PDB file of C-alpha atoms and ligand atoms in Angstrom:
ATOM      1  CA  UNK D   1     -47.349 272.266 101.360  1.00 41.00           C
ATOM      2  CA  UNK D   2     -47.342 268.487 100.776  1.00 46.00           C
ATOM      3  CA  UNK D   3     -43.725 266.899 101.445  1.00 53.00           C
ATOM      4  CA  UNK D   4     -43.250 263.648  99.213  1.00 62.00           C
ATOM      5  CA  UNK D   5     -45.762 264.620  96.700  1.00 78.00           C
ATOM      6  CA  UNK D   6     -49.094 264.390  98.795  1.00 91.00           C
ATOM      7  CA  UNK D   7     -51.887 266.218  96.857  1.00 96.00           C
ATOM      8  CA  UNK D   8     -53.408 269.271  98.063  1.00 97.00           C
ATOM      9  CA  UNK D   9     -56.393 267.182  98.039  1.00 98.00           C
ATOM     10  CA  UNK D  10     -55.393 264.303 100.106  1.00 97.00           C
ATOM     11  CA  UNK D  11     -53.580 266.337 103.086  1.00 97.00           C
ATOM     12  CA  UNK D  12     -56.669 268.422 103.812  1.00 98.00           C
ATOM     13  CA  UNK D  13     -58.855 265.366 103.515  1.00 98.00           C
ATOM     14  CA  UNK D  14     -56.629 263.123 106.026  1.00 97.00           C
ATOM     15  CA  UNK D  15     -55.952 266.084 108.285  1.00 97.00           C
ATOM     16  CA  UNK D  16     -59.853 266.903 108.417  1.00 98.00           C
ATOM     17  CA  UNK D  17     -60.147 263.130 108.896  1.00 98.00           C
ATOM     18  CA  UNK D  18     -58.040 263.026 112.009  1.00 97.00           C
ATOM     19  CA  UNK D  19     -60.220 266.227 113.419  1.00 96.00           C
ATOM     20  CA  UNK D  20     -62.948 264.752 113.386  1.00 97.00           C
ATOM     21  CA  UNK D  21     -62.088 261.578 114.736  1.00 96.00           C
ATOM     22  CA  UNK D  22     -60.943 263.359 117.791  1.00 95.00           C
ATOM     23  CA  UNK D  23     -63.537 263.511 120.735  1.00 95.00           C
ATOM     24  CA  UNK D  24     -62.283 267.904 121.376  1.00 92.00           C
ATOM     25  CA  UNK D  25     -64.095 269.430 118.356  1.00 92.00           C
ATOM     26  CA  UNK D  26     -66.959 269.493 116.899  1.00 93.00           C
ATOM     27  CA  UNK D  27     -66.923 267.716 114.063  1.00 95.00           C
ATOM     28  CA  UNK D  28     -67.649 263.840 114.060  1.00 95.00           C
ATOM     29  CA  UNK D  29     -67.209 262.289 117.251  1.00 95.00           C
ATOM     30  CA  UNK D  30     -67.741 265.091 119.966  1.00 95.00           C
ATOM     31  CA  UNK D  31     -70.090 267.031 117.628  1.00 95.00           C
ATOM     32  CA  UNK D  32     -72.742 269.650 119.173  1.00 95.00           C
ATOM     33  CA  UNK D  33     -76.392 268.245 119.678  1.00 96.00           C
ATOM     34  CA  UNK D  34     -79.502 269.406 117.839  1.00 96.00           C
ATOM     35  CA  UNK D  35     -82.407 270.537 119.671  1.00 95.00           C
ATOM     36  CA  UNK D  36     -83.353 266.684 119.885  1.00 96.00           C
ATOM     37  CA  UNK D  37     -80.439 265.740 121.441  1.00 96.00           C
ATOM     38  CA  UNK D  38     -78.664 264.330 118.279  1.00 97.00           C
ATOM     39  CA  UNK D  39     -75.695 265.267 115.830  1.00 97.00           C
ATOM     40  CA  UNK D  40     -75.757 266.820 112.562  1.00 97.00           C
ATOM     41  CA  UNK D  41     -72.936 266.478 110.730  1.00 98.00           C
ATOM     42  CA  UNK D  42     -71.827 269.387 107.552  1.00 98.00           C
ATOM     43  CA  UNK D  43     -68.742 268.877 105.601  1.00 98.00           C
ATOM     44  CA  UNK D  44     -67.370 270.338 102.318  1.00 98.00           C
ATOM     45  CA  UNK D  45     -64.310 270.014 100.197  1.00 98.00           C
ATOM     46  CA  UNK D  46     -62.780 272.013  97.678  1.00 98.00           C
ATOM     47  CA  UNK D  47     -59.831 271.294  94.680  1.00 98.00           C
ATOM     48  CA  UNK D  48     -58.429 274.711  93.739  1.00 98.00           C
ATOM     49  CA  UNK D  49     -57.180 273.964  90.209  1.00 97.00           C
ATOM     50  CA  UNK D  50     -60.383 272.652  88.661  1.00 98.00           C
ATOM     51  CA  UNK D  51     -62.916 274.249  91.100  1.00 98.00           C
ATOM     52  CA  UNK D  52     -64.294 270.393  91.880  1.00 98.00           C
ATOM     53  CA  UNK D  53     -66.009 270.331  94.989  1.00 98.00           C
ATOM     54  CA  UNK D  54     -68.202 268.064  97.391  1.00 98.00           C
ATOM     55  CA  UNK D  55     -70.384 268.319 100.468  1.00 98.00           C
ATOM     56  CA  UNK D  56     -72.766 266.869 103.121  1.00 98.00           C
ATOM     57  CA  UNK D  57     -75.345 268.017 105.402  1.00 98.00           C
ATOM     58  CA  UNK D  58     -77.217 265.962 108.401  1.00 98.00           C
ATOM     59  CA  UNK D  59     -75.278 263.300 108.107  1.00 98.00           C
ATOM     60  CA  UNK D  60     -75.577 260.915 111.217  1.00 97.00           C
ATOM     61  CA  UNK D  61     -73.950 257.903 110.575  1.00 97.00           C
ATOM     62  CA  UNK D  62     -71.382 258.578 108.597  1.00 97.00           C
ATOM     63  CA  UNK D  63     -67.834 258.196 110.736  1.00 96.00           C
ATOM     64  CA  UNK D  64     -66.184 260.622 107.839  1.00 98.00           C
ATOM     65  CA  UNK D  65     -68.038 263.247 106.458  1.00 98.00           C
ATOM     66  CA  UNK D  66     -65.028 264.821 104.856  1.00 98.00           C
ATOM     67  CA  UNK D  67     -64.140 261.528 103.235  1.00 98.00           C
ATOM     68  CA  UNK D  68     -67.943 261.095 101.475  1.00 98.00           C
ATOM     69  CA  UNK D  69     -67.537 265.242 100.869  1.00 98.00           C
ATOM     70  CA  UNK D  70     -64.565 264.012  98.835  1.00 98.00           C
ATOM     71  CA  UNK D  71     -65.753 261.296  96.656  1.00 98.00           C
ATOM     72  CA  UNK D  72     -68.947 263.658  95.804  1.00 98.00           C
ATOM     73  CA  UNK D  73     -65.697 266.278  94.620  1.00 98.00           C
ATOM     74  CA  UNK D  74     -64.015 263.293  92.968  1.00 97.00           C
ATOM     75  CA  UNK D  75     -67.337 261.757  91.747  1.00 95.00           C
ATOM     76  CA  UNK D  76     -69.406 262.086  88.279  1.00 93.00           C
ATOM     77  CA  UNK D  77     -70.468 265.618  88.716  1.00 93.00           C
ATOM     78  CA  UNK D  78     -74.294 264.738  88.880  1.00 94.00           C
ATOM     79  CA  UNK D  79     -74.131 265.628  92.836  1.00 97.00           C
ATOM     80  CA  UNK D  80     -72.241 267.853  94.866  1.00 98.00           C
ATOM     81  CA  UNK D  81     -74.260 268.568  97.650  1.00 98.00           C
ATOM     82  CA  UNK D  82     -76.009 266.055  99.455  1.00 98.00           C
ATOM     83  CA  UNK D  83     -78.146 266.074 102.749  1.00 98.00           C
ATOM     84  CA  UNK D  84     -79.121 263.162 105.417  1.00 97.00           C
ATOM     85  CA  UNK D  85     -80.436 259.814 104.025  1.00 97.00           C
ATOM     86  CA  UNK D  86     -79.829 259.926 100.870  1.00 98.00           C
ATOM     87  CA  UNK D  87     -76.269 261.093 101.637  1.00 98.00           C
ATOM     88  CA  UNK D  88     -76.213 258.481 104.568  1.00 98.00           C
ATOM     89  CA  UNK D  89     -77.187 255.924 101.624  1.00 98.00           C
ATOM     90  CA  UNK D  90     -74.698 256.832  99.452  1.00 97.00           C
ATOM     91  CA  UNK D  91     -71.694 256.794 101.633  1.00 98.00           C
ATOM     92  CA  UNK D  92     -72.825 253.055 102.511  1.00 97.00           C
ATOM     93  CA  UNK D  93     -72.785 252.120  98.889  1.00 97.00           C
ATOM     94  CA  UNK D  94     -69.015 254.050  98.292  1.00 97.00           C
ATOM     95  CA  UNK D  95     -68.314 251.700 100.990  1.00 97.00           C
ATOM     96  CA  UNK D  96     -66.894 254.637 103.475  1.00 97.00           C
ATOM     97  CA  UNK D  97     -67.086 253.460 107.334  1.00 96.00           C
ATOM     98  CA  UNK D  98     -70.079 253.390 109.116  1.00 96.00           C
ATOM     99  CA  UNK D  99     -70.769 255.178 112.732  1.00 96.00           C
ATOM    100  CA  UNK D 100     -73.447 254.955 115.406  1.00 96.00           C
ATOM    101  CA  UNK D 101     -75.101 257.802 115.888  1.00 96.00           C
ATOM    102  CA  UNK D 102     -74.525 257.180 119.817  1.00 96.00           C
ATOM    103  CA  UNK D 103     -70.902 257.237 119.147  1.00 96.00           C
ATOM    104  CA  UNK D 104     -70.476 260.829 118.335  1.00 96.00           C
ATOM    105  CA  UNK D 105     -72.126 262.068 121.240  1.00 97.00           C
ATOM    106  CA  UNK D 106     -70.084 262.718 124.269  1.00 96.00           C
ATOM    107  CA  UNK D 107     -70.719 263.466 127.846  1.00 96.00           C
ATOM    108  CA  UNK D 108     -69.454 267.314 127.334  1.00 94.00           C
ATOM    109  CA  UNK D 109     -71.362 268.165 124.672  1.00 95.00           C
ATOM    110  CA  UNK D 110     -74.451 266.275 126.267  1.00 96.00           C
ATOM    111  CA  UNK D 111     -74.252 268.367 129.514  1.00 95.00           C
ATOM    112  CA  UNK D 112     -74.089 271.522 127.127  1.00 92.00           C
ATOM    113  CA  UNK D 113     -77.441 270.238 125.396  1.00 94.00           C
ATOM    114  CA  UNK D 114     -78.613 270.088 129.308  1.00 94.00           C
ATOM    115  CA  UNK D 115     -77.804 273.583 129.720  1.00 92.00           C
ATOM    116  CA  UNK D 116     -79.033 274.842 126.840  1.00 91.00           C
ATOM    117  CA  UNK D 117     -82.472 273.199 126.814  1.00 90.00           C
ATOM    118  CA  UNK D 118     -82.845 274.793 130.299  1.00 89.00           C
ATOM    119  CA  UNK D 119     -81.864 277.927 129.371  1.00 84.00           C
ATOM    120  CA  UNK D 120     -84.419 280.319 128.227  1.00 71.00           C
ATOM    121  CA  UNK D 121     -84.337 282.285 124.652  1.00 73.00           C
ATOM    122  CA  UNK D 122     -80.915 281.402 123.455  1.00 76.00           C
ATOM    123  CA  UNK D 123     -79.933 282.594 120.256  1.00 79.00           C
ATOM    124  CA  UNK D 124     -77.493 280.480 118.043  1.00 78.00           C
ATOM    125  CA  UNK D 125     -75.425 283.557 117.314  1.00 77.00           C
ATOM    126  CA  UNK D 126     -75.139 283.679 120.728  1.00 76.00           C
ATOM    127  CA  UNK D 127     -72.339 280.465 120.755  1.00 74.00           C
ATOM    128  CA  UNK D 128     -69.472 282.245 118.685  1.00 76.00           C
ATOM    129  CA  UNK D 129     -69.630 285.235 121.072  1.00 69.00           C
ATOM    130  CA  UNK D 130     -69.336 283.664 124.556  1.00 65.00           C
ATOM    131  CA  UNK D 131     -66.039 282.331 126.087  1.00 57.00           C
ATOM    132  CA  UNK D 132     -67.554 278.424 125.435  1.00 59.00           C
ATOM    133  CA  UNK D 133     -64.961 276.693 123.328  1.00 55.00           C
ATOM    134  CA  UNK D 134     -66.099 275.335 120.143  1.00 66.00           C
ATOM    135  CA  UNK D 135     -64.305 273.582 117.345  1.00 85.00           C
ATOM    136  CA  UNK D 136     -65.652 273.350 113.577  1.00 94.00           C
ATOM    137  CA  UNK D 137     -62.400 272.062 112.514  1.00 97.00           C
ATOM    138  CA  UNK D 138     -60.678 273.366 108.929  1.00 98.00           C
ATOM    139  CA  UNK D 139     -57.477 272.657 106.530  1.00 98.00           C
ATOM    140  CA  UNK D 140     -56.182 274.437 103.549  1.00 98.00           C
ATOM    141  CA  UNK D 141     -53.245 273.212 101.669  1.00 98.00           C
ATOM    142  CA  UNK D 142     -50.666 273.741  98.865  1.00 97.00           C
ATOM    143  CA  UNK D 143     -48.773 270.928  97.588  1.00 96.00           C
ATOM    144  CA  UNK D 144     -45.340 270.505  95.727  1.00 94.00           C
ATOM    145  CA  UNK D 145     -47.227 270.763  92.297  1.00 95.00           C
ATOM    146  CA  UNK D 146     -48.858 274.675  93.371  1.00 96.00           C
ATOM    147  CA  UNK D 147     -52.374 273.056  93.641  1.00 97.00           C
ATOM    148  CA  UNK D 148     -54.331 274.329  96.675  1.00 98.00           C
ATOM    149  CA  UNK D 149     -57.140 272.473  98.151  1.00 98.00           C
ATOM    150  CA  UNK D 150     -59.874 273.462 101.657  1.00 98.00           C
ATOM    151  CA  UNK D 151     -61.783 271.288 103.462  1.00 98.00           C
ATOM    152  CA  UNK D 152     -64.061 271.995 106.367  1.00 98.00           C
ATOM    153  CA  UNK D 153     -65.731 269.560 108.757  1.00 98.00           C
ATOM    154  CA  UNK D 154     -68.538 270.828 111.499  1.00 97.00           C
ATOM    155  CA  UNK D 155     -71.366 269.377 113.896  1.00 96.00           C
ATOM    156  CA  UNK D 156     -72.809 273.172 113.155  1.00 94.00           C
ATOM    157  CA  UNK D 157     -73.886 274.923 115.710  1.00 91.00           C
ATOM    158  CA  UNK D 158     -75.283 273.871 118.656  1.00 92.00           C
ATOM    159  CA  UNK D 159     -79.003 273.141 119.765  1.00 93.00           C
ATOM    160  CA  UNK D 160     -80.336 274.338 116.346  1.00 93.00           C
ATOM    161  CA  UNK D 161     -83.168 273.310 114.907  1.00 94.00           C
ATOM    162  CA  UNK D 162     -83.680 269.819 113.593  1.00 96.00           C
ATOM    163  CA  UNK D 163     -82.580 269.974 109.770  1.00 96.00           C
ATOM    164  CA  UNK D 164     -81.286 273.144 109.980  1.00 96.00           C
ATOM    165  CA  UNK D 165     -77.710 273.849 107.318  1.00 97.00           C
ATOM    166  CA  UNK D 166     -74.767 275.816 108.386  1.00 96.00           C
ATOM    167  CA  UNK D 167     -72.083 277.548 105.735  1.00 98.00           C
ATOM    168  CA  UNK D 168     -69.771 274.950 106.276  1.00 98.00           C
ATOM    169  CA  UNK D 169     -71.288 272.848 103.552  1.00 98.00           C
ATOM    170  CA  UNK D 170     -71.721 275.737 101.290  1.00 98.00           C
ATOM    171  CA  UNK D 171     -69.531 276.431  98.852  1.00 98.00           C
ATOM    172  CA  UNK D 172     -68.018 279.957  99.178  1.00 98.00           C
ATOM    173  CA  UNK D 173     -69.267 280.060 102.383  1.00 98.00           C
ATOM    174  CA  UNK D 174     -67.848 277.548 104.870  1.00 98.00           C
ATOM    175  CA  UNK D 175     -65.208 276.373 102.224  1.00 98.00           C
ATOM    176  CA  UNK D 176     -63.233 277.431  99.168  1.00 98.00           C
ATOM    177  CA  UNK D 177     -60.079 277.205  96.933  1.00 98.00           C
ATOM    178  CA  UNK D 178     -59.470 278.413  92.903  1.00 98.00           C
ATOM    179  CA  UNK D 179     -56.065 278.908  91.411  1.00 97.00           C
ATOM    180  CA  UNK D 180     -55.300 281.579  93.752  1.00 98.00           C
ATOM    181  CA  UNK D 181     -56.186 281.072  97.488  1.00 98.00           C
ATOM    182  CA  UNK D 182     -57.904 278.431  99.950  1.00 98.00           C
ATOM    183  CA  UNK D 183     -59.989 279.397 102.796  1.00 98.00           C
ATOM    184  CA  UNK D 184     -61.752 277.767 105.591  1.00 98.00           C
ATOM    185  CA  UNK D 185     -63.996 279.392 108.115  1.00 98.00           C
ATOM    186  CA  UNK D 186     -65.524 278.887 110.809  1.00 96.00           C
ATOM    187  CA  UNK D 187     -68.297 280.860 113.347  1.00 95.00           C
ATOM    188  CA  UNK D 188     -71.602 281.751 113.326  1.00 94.00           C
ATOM    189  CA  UNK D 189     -73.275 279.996 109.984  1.00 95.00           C
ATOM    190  CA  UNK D 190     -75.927 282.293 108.879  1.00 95.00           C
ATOM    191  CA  UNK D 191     -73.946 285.651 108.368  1.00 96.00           C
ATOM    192  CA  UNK D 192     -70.949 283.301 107.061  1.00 97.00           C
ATOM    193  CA  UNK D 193     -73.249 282.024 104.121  1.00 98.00           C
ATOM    194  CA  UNK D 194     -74.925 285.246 103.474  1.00 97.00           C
ATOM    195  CA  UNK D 195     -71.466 287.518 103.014  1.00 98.00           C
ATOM    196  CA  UNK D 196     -70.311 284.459 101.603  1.00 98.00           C
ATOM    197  CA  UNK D 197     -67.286 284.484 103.887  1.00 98.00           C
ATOM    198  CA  UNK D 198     -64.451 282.232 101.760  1.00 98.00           C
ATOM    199  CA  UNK D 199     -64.859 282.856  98.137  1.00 98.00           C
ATOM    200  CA  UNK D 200     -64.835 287.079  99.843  1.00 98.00           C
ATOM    201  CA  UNK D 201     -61.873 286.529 101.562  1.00 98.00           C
ATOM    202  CA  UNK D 202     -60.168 284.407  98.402  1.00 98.00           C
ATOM    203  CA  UNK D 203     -61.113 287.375  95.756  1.00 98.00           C
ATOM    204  CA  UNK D 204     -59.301 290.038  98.231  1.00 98.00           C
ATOM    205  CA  UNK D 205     -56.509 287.365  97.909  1.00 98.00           C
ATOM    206  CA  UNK D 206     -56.801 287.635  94.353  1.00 98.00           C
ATOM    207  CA  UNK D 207     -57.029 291.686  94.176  1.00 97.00           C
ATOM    208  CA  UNK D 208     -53.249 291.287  95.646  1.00 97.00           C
ATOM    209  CA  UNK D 209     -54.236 291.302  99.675  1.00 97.00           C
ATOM    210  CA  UNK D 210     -52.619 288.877 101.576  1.00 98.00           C
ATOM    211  CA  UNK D 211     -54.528 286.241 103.346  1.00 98.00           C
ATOM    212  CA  UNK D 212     -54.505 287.554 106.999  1.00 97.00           C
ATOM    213  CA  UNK D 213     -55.603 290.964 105.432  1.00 98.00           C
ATOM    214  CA  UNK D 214     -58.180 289.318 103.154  1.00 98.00           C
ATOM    215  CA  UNK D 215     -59.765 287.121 106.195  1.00 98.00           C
ATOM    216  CA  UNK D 216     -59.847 290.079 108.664  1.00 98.00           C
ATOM    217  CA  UNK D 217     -61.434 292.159 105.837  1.00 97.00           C
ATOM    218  CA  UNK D 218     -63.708 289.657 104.836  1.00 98.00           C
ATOM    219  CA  UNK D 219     -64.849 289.201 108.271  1.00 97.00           C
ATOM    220  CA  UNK D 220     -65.329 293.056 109.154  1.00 97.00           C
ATOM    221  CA  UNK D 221     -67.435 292.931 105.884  1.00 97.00           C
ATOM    222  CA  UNK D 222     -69.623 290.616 107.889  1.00 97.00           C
ATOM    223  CA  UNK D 223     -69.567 292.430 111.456  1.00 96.00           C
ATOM    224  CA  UNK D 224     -70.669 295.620 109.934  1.00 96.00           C
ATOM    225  CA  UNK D 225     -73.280 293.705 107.517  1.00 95.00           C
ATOM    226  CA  UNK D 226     -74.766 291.304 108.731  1.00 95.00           C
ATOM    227  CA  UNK D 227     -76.905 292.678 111.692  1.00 92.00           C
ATOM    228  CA  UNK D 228     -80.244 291.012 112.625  1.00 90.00           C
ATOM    229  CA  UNK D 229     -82.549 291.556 115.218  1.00 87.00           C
ATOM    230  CA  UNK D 230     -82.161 289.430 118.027  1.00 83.00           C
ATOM    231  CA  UNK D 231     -78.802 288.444 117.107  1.00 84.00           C
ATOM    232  CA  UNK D 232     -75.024 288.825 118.195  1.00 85.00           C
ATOM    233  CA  UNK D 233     -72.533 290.478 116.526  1.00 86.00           C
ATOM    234  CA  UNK D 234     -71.559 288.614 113.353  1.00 91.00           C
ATOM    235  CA  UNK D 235     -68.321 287.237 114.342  1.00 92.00           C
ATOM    236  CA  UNK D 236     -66.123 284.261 112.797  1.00 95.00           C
ATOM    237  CA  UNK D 237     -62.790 282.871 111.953  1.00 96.00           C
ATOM    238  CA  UNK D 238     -60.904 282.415 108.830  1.00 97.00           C
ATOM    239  CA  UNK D 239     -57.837 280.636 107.633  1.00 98.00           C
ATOM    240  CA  UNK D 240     -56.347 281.561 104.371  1.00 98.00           C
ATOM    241  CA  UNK D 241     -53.313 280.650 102.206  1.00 98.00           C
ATOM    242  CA  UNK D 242     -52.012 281.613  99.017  1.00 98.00           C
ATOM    243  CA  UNK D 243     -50.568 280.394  95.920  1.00 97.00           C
ATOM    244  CA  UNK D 244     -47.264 281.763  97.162  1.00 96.00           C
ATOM    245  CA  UNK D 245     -47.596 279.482 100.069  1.00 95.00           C
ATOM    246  CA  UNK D 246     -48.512 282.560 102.031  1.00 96.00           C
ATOM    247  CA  UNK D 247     -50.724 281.465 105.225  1.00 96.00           C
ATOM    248  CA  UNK D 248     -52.991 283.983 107.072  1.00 96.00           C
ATOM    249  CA  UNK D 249     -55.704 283.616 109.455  1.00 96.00           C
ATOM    250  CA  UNK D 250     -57.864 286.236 111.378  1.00 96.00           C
ATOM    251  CA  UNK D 251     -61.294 285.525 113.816  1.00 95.00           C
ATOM    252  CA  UNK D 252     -63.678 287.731 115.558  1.00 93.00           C
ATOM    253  CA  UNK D 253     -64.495 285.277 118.006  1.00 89.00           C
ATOM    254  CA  UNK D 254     -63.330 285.029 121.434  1.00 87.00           C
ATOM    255  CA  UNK D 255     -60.436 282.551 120.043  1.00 87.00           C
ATOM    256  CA  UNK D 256     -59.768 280.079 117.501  1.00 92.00           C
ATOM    257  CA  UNK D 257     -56.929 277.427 117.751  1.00 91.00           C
ATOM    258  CA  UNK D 258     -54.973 277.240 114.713  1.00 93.00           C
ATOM    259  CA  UNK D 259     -51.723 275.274 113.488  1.00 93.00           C
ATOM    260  CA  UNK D 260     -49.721 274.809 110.225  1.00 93.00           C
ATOM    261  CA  UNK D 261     -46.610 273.194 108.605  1.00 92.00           C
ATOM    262  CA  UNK D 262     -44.206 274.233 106.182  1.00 90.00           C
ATOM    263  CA  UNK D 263     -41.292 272.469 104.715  1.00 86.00           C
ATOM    264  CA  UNK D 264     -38.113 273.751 106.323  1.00 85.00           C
ATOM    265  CA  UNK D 265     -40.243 275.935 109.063  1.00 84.00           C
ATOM    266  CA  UNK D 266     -42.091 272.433 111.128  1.00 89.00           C
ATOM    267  CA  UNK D 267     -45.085 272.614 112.733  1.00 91.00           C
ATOM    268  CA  UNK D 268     -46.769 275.146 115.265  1.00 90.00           C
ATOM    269  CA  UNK D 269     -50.481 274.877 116.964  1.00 92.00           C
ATOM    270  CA  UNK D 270     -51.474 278.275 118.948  1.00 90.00           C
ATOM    271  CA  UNK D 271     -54.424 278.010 121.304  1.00 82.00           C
ATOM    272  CA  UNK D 272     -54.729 281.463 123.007  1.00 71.00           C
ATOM    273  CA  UNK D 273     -56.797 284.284 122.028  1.00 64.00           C
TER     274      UNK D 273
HETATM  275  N1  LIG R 301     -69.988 277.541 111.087  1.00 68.22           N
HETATM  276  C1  LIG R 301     -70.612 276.432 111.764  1.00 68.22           C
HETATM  277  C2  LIG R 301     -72.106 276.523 111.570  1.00 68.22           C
HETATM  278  O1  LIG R 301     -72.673 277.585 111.750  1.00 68.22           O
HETATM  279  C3  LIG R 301     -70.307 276.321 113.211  1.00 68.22           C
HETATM  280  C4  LIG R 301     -68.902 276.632 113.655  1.00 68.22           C
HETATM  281  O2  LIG R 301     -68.105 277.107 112.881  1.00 68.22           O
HETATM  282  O3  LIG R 301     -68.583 276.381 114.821  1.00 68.22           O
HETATM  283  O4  LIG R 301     -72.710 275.507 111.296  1.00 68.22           O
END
């Protein structure tokens, strides 16, 4: 909940920002490499109380994905979603800042590139089922004024194919908040998108679960749905909180680090399993 009347908006934009400045996660600097070697950056943002949203796929030079996922929420309307170039183009004439590519590549994630272009048959499912640690990196908030907001930032999985989308920049997928809940997820993109993991998990919030029951039901909805040839099990993480100011969170991966703040209660960060 924002302290000094921050919006909903703006705390899960700055704290998204700071995530993906940070070299640990994968999400702008320290993102996970395509099958060419390069980053791919996804990022979507969501107002709860008038359903605005924004997001960007393939972005490679933008140093802020969640910032140019923003002014697409805040913009005319005429484009939510936008992908690579055009998106790359855009965020140069809004002015937002500028990365090298080069500069969101770092030596761990380059060695795991290494790995996995020697390894034989791997399956991108595969990465939210071993002990590997990843980091798509997610915020939901509720401010003083009872508007909740979500925001999810993500290099996507890694060694996929050139060009290929997540759920993190799909709305209802990777990213959502209405007038009752806002939800974040993270794991393996393809089942995410196709159960449509958030917007799920926020109508069981609206049906009167709370959030930790709504994102472990939402993501058992997935495990015993989504099951493809070839693939893992569907697992995934969720964060959810309420209009109450209730927070929840559940994952089916190995682990999933996770913090929060409330006024009064301070902040916590948990990093085990
Ligand atoms: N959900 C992301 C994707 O599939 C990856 C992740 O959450 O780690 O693109």
């Amino acid at each position: 909940m924002g302290e000094r009347g921050a919006s909903a908006l703006d705390i899960v934009t700055e704290t998204v920002a700071v995530l993906e400045a940070h070299p640990a996660f994968d999400a702008g600097r320290g993102a996970v490499l395509d099958r060419d070697g390069r980053p791919q950056l996804d990022a979507g943002i969501m107002d709860g109380p008038t359903l605005a949203w924004g997001a960007v796929a393939n972005v490679r030079t933008v140093a802020h994905p969640v910032r140019l996922a923003r002014a697409l929420a805040e913009g005319d309307g005429q484009a939510r979603l936008m992908v690579g170039e055009g998106a790359e183009r855009y965020a140069a004439e809004l002015g937002l800042p500028y990365v090298e590519e080069e500069r969101l590549v770092v030596a761990r994630e380059r060695d795991r590139w290494e790995h996995l272009r020697a390894a034989d048959g791997f399956h991108t499912s595969a990465a939210f089922s071993g002990e590997a640690p990843r980091g798509t990196v997610g915020c939901v908030a509720l401010d003083a004024d009872g508007r909740l907001a979500a925001a999810t930032s993500t290099g996507g999985a890694p060694y996929t194919r050139p060009g290929r989308v997540g759920d993190s920049p799909i709305v209802g997928a990777g990213f959502w908040a209405d007038g009752t809940a806002a939800v974040s997820a993270t794991g393996w993109g393809e089942a995410i998108a196709t159960v449509q993991l958030c917007s799920r998990a926020a109508d069981r919030v609206a049906h009167g679960q709370a959030p930790e029951d709504a994102a472990g039901s939402a993501l058992e909805a997935m495990r015993t749905r989504v099951r493809w040839p070839g693939a893992t099990a569907a697992t995934g993480g969720v964060i959810a909180l309420d209009v109450q100011g209730r927070g929840g969170w559940a994952f089916s991966t190995p682990r999933m680090a996770r913090g929060g703040w409330t006024p009064g209660g301070g902040t916590w960060v948990a990093l085990d399993a």
